């Protein structure tokens, strides 16, 4: 199976599944709930989209997902993915930043944390058991590819409960990592 990616726009072809994530889907992920509510009264902003392709074969199974995060911020906090840990504790992932700039946050949710600066061309291996979230700190789209096993699964609940150790805010127009207590 061969797919084609438009790297400027993050459009995958063919693509059997597109998942949009609106502000209402990741309401609880942003710190400033008052600002979230105010924005939601006006519009349910599209924060990012996931284009997914499962490579199904009889003996092995991998999946590829292209995510495109629109630029912007909510209460000073840059647009980001929900973030998750894989359900299976033996499932890593490889991320490749195709376009844009930002950070990949990696967090065990048990005290270990890393923020990897990202730009087009950065490739990062996400070890099993590390929660992962991508932040778009730029003024344009951020596009990245993730490759993982179909069976990895997504645990969003643990991230919603514990949260990442740092949030990324625009301070004087520049990204700043702010520790969460
Ligand atoms: C995965 C990948 C990736 C991720 C998207 C959106 O395991 O499927 O990490 O495809 O799901 O980038 O991020 P959220 O799943 O955290 O919304
Ligand atoms: Ni993942």
PDB file of C-alpha atoms in Angstrom, residues 37-127:
ATOM      1  CA  UNK A  37     -16.305  28.985  27.972  1.00  0.00           C
ATOM      2  CA  UNK A  38     -16.228  32.506  26.539  1.00  0.00           C
ATOM      3  CA  UNK A  39     -14.828  31.282  23.202  1.00  0.00           C
ATOM      4  CA  UNK A  40     -17.325  28.394  23.084  1.00  0.00           C
ATOM      5  CA  UNK A  41     -20.209  30.883  23.358  1.00  0.00           C
ATOM      6  CA  UNK A  42     -19.033  32.421  20.062  1.00  0.00           C
ATOM      7  CA  UNK A  43     -17.606  29.467  18.127  1.00  0.00           C
ATOM      8  CA  UNK A  44     -16.519  25.863  18.564  1.00  0.00           C
ATOM      9  CA  UNK A  45     -13.070  26.352  17.111  1.00  0.00           C
ATOM     10  CA  UNK A  46     -11.402  23.557  15.094  1.00  0.00           C
ATOM     11  CA  UNK A  47      -8.053  22.989  16.825  1.00  0.00           C
ATOM     12  CA  UNK A  48      -6.665  20.058  14.806  1.00  0.00           C
ATOM     13  CA  UNK A  49      -7.519  17.152  12.504  1.00  0.00           C
ATOM     14  CA  UNK A  50      -6.224  13.584  12.388  1.00  0.00           C
ATOM     15  CA  UNK A  51      -6.021  11.663   9.105  1.00  0.00           C
ATOM     16  CA  UNK A  52      -5.691   7.966   9.796  1.00  0.00           C
ATOM     17  CA  UNK A  53      -4.721   4.993   7.653  1.00  0.00           C
ATOM     18  CA  UNK A  54      -4.628   1.418   9.073  1.00  0.00           C
ATOM     19  CA  UNK A  55      -2.293  -0.948   7.218  1.00  0.00           C
ATOM     20  CA  UNK A  56      -4.047  -4.255   7.827  1.00  0.00           C
ATOM     21  CA  UNK A  57      -2.251  -7.469   6.915  1.00  0.00           C
ATOM     22  CA  UNK A  58      -2.733 -11.013   8.161  1.00  0.00           C
ATOM     23  CA  UNK A  59       0.323 -11.199  10.454  1.00  0.00           C
ATOM     24  CA  UNK A  60       1.254  -7.655  11.330  1.00  0.00           C
ATOM     25  CA  UNK A  61      -0.604  -4.412  11.767  1.00  0.00           C
ATOM     26  CA  UNK A  62       0.649  -0.862  11.690  1.00  0.00           C
ATOM     27  CA  UNK A  63      -1.147   2.428  11.454  1.00  0.00           C
ATOM     28  CA  UNK A  64      -0.202   5.866  10.242  1.00  0.00           C
ATOM     29  CA  UNK A  65      -1.787   9.125  11.288  1.00  0.00           C
ATOM     30  CA  UNK A  66      -1.163  12.628   9.986  1.00  0.00           C
ATOM     31  CA  UNK A  67      -2.152  15.411  12.353  1.00  0.00           C
ATOM     32  CA  UNK A  68      -2.459  19.035  11.368  1.00  0.00           C
ATOM     33  CA  UNK A  69      -2.732  21.565  14.177  1.00  0.00           C
ATOM     34  CA  UNK A  70      -4.016  25.016  13.303  1.00  0.00           C
ATOM     35  CA  UNK A  71      -2.139  27.991  14.786  1.00  0.00           C
ATOM     36  CA  UNK A  72      -3.642  29.888  17.708  1.00  0.00           C
ATOM     37  CA  UNK A  73      -3.965  30.021  21.463  1.00  0.00           C
ATOM     38  CA  UNK A  74      -6.561  29.760  24.219  1.00  0.00           C
ATOM     39  CA  UNK A  75      -5.967  32.059  27.175  1.00  0.00           C
ATOM     40  CA  UNK A  76      -2.330  32.427  26.069  1.00  0.00           C
ATOM     41  CA  UNK A  77      -1.846  28.655  25.854  1.00  0.00           C
ATOM     42  CA  UNK A  78      -0.913  27.466  22.371  1.00  0.00           C
ATOM     43  CA  UNK A  79      -3.123  25.065  20.428  1.00  0.00           C
ATOM     44  CA  UNK A  80      -2.160  21.481  21.210  1.00  0.00           C
ATOM     45  CA  UNK A  81      -3.294  17.880  20.894  1.00  0.00           C
ATOM     46  CA  UNK A  82      -5.304  16.276  23.708  1.00  0.00           C
ATOM     47  CA  UNK A  83      -2.361  14.074  24.546  1.00  0.00           C
ATOM     48  CA  UNK A  84      -2.528  10.434  25.533  1.00  0.00           C
ATOM     49  CA  UNK A  85      -0.623   7.425  26.751  1.00  0.00           C
ATOM     50  CA  UNK A  86      -0.883   4.218  24.751  1.00  0.00           C
ATOM     51  CA  UNK A  87      -3.150   1.711  26.487  1.00  0.00           C
ATOM     52  CA  UNK A  88      -0.666  -1.084  25.953  1.00  0.00           C
ATOM     53  CA  UNK A  89       2.500  -0.545  28.004  1.00  0.00           C
ATOM     54  CA  UNK A  90       4.736  -2.126  25.324  1.00  0.00           C
ATOM     55  CA  UNK A  91       3.790   0.218  22.478  1.00  0.00           C
ATOM     56  CA  UNK A  92       6.126   2.973  21.265  1.00  0.00           C
ATOM     57  CA  UNK A  93       5.557   5.393  18.401  1.00  0.00           C
ATOM     58  CA  UNK A  94       7.642   7.397  15.917  1.00  0.00           C
ATOM     59  CA  UNK A  95       6.713  11.025  15.202  1.00  0.00           C
ATOM     60  CA  UNK A  96       8.018  12.997  12.227  1.00  0.00           C
ATOM     61  CA  UNK A  97       7.430  16.740  12.016  1.00  0.00           C
ATOM     62  CA  UNK A  98       6.704  17.575   8.378  1.00  0.00           C
ATOM     63  CA  UNK A  99       5.892  21.270   8.689  1.00  0.00           C
ATOM     64  CA  UNK A 100       5.746  24.005  11.297  1.00  0.00           C
ATOM     65  CA  UNK A 101       7.283  24.613  14.690  1.00  0.00           C
ATOM     66  CA  UNK A 102       6.468  23.741  18.237  1.00  0.00           C
ATOM     67  CA  UNK A 103       7.190  21.213  20.944  1.00  0.00           C
ATOM     68  CA  UNK A 104       6.606  17.554  21.575  1.00  0.00           C
ATOM     69  CA  UNK A 105       5.921  17.074  25.279  1.00  0.00           C
ATOM     70  CA  UNK A 106       6.789  13.676  26.737  1.00  0.00           C
ATOM     71  CA  UNK A 107       5.701  12.867  30.275  1.00  0.00           C
ATOM     72  CA  UNK A 108       5.586   9.662  32.295  1.00  0.00           C
ATOM     73  CA  UNK A 109       2.969  11.394  34.500  1.00  0.00           C
ATOM     74  CA  UNK A 110       5.082  10.042  37.342  1.00  0.00           C
ATOM     75  CA  UNK A 111       7.779  12.709  37.552  1.00  0.00           C
ATOM     76  CA  UNK A 112       9.778  12.442  34.335  1.00  0.00           C
ATOM     77  CA  UNK A 113       9.285  15.069  31.641  1.00  0.00           C
ATOM     78  CA  UNK A 114      10.892  16.236  28.396  1.00  0.00           C
ATOM     79  CA  UNK A 115      10.005  19.021  25.960  1.00  0.00           C
ATOM     80  CA  UNK A 116      11.483  18.380  22.526  1.00  0.00           C
ATOM     81  CA  UNK A 117      11.748  21.487  20.309  1.00  0.00           C
ATOM     82  CA  UNK A 118      10.200  20.657  16.966  1.00  0.00           C
ATOM     83  CA  UNK A 119      10.576  21.978  13.444  1.00  0.00           C
ATOM     84  CA  UNK A 120      10.174  20.473   9.966  1.00  0.00           C
ATOM     85  CA  UNK A 121      12.438  17.427   9.722  1.00  0.00           C
ATOM     86  CA  UNK A 122      12.530  16.506  13.427  1.00  0.00           C
ATOM     87  CA  UNK A 123      11.971  12.800  14.095  1.00  0.00           C
ATOM     88  CA  UNK A 124      11.307  11.633  17.663  1.00  0.00           C
ATOM     89  CA  UNK A 125      10.884   8.176  19.117  1.00  0.00           C
ATOM     90  CA  UNK A 126       8.268   8.006  21.859  1.00  0.00           C
ATOM     91  CA  UNK A 127       9.087   5.140  24.224  1.00  0.00           C
TER      92      UNK A 127
END
